[in-house]
XYZ file of C-alpha atoms in Angstrom:
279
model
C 26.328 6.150 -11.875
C 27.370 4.291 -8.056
C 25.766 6.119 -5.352
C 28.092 7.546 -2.955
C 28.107 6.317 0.494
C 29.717 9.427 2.124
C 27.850 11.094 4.753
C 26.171 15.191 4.034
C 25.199 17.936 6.229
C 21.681 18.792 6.744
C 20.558 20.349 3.698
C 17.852 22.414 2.573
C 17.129 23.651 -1.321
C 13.929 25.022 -3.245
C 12.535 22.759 -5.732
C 9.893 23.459 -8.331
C 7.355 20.900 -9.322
C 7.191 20.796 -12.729
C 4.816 17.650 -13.496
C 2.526 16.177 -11.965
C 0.995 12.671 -12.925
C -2.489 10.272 -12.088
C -2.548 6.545 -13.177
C -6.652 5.939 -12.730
C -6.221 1.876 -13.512
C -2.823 0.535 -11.939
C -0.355 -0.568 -14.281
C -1.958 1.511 -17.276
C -0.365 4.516 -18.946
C -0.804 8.178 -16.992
C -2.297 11.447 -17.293
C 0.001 14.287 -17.095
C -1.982 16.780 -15.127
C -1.646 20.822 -14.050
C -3.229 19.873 -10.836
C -3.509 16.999 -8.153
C -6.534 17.196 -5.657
C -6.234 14.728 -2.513
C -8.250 12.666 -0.151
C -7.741 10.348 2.193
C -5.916 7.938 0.337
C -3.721 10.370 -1.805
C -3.944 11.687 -5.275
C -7.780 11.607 -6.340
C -8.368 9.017 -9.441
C -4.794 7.587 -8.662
C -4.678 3.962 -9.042
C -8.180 3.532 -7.876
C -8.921 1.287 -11.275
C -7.166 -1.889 -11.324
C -7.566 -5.267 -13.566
C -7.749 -8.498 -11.849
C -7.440 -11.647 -12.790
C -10.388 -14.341 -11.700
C -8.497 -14.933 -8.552
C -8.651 -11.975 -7.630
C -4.965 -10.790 -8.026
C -3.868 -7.809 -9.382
C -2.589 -7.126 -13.303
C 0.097 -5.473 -13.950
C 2.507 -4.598 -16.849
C 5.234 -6.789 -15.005
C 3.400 -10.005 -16.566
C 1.252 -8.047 -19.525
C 3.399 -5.161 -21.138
C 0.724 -4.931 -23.661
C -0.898 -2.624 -20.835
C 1.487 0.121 -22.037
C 0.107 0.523 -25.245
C -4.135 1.387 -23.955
C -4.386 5.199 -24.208
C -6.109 6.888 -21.950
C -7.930 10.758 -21.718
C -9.934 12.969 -19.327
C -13.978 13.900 -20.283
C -15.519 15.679 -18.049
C -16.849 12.634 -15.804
C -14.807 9.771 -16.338
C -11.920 8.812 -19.065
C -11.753 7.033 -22.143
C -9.829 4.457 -22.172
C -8.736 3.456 -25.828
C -7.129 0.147 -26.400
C -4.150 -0.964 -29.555
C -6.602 -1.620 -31.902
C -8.098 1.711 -31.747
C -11.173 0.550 -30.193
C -12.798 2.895 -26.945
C -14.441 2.708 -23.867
C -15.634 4.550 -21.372
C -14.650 4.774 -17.863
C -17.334 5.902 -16.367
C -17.185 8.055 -12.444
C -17.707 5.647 -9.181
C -21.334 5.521 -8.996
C -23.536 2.525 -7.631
C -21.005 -0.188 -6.496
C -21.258 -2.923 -8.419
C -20.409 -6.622 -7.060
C -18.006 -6.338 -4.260
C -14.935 -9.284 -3.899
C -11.262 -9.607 -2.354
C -8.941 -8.749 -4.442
C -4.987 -8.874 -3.642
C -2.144 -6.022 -4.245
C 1.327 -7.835 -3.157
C 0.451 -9.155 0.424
C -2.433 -7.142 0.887
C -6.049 -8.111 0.874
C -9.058 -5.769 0.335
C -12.389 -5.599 -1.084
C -13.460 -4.112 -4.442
C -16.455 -3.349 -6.253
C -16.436 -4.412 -10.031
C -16.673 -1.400 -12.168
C -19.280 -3.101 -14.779
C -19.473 -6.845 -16.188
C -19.390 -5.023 -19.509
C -16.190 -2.956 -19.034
C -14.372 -6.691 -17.689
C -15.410 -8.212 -20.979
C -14.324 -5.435 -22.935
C -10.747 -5.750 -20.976
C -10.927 -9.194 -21.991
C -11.264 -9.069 -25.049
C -8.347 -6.747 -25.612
C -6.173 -8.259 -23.288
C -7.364 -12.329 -24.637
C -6.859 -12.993 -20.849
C -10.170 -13.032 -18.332
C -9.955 -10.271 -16.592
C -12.265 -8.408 -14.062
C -12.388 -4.504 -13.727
C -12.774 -3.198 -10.309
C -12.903 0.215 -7.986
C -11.624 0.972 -4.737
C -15.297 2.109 -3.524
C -15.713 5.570 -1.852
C -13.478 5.084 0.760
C -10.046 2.752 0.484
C -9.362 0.333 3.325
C -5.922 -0.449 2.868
C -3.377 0.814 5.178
C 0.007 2.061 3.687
C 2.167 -1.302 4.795
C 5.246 1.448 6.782
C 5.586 2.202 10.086
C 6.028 6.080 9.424
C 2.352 6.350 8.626
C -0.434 7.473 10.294
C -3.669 5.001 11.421
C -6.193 7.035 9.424
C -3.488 7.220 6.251
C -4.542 5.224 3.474
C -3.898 3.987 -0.163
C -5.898 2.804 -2.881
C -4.065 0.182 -5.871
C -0.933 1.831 -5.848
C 1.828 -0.803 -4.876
C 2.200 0.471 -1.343
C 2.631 4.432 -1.027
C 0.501 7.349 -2.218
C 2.923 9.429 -4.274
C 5.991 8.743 -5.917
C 8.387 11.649 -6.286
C 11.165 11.631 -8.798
C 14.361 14.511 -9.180
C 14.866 15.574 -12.874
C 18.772 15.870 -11.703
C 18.495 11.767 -11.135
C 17.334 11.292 -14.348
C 19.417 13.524 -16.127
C 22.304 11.839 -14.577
C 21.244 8.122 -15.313
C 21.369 8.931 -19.033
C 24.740 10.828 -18.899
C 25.805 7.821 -17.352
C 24.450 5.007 -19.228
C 24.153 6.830 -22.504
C 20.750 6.018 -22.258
C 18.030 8.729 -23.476
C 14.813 7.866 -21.004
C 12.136 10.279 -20.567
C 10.267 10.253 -17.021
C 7.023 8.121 -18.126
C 9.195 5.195 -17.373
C 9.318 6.181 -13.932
C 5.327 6.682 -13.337
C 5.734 9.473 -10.759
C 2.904 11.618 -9.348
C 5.521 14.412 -8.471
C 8.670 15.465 -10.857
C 10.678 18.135 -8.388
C 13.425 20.332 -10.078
C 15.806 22.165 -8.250
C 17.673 19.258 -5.742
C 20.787 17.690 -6.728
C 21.341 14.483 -8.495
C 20.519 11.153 -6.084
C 19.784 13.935 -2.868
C 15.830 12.548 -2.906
C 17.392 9.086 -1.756
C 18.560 10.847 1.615
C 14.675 10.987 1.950
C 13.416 14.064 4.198
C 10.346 16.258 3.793
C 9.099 18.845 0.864
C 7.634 21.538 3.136
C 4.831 23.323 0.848
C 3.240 26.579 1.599
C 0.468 24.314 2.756
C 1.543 21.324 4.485
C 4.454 18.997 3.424
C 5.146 15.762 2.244
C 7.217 13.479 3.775
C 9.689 11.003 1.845
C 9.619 7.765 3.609
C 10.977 4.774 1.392
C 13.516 4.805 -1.533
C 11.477 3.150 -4.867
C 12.867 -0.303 -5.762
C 12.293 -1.184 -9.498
C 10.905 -3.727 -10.802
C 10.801 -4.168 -14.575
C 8.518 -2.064 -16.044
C 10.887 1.051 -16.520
C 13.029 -1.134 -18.749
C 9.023 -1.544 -20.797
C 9.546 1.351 -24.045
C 5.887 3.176 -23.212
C 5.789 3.865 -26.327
C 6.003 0.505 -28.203
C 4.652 -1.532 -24.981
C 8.232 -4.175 -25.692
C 10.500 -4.911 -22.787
C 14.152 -4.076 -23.147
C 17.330 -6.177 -21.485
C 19.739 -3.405 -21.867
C 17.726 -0.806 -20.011
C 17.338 -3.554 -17.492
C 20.743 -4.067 -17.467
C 21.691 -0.170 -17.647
C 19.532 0.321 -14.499
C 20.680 -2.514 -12.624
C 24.249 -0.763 -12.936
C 23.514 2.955 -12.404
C 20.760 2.829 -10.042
C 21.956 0.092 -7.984
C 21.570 1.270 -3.900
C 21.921 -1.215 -1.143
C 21.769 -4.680 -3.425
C 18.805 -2.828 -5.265
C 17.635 -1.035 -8.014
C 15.999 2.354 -6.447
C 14.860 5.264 -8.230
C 12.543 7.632 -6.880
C 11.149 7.878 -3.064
C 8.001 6.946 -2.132
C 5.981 9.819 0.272
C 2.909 10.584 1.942
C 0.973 14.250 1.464
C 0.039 15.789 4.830
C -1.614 18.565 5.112
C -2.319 19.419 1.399
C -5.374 19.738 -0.176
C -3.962 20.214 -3.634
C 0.040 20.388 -6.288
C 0.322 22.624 -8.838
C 2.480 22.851 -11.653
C 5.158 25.379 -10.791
C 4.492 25.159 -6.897
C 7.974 25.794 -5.475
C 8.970 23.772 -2.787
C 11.780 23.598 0.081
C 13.523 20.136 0.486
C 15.037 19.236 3.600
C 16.909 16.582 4.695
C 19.395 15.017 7.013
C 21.813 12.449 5.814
């Protein structure tokens, strides 16, 4: 599947977004979800979890794919978390911050409160690494690292952007391509559109929503972790290879666009959409 390199018209289609998706701890399995809510730094509960190690630097499935296999379900404050063995725990709503350090995502440097020195051994345990369980706070600090953003716009764990929007047409035409049978949990998007052509989300553009829009500003390069099986947590060298083939854009492998919600107080499954874009 080469992307093609000839220039289109401005286009404009209706989409319909039929998942949406939160990742409370970064790197951990998501939560397929009717509804997003937002705040300042994007989807609420997004990626504003995160395991660190006792420097302080972010954990991720890229060096621990075992972090695929933890389940993870909505009560009515908080989640459960459950880990391989079977074993629980309860992730409990920000309330009093606990110790506050600097922690590091990629390049950036923020501080986080620890979530509880119980939950961090309990991580530990499970994981047989020392590792320390933290929370953006009420109010994220880190600025989203493009220079199509706004001063106020914000983040919380995610790796750089608030949303990541995928095209059901893209992923249908990977597998066709590669023979390849991968489901969209690979991906980890917030926002699964249907409606826009195969590979048109790369020409980037704007969803314009009843209420507001969201803008596309960066294509998604891949690391590893959609070549991890979620289901059985092990990391496989043909899907690395297949997507190093069929996704390849500009020396990389992109699938996806990363965007930025303005304007919207809330998705729904089954909001329609209009995609514009300019190639």
């Amino acid at each position: 599947m080469g992307f093609s390199d000839s220039k289109e018209a401005f286009m404009s289609v209706p989409v319909t977004l039929t998942e949406l998706w939160i990742y409370p701890i970064k790197s951990f399995p998501g939560l397929s979800v009717d509804r997003l809510t937002f705040d300042a730094a994007g989807p609420v509960d997004d990626r504003r979890w995160m395991l660190v190690d006792e420097k302080g630097k972010f954990v991720s499935q890229r060096g621990l794919p075992k972090l695929a296999s933890f389940g993870m379900a909505r009560l009515d404050a908080g989640y459960t978390v459950t880990a391989p063995d079977g074993d629980s725990a309860v992730l409990p709503e920000p309330g009093q911050a606990g110790e506050s350090f600097a922690v590091t995502v990629w390049k950036d440097e923020l501080q986080a409160h620890e979530v509880s020195p119980e939950l961090s051994q309990w991580f530990s345990a499970k994981l047989g690494k020392r590792v320390h369980l933290v929370h953006t706070g009420p109010a994220s600090e880190r600025r989203i690292p493009d220079p199509g953003t706004y001063d106020h716009e914000r983040v919380g764990f995610a790796d750089g952007y608030p949303l990541l929007i995928c095209n059901e047409a893209s992923l249908d035409g990977l597998n066709e391509a590669s023979g390849l049978t991968l489901d969209m949990r690979r991906f980890r998007p917030n926002v699964v559109v249907r409606g826009a052509e195969d590979r048109s989300e790369l020409m980037l553009g704007r969803l314009n929503l009843p209420e507001g829009h969201i803008d596309l500003l960066k294509t998604c390069v891949r690391c590893n972790i959609p070549a991890i099986d979620p289901d059985t947590a092990t990391y496989q060298k043909d899907v690395a290879a297949q997507l190093k083939t069929h996704c390849e854009w500009d020396g990389s492998t992109i699938f996806g666009v990363n965007g930025v919600a303005r304007g919207v107080t809330g998705l729904t499954v089954g909001d329609t959409a209009l995609y514009s874009a300019q190639a």
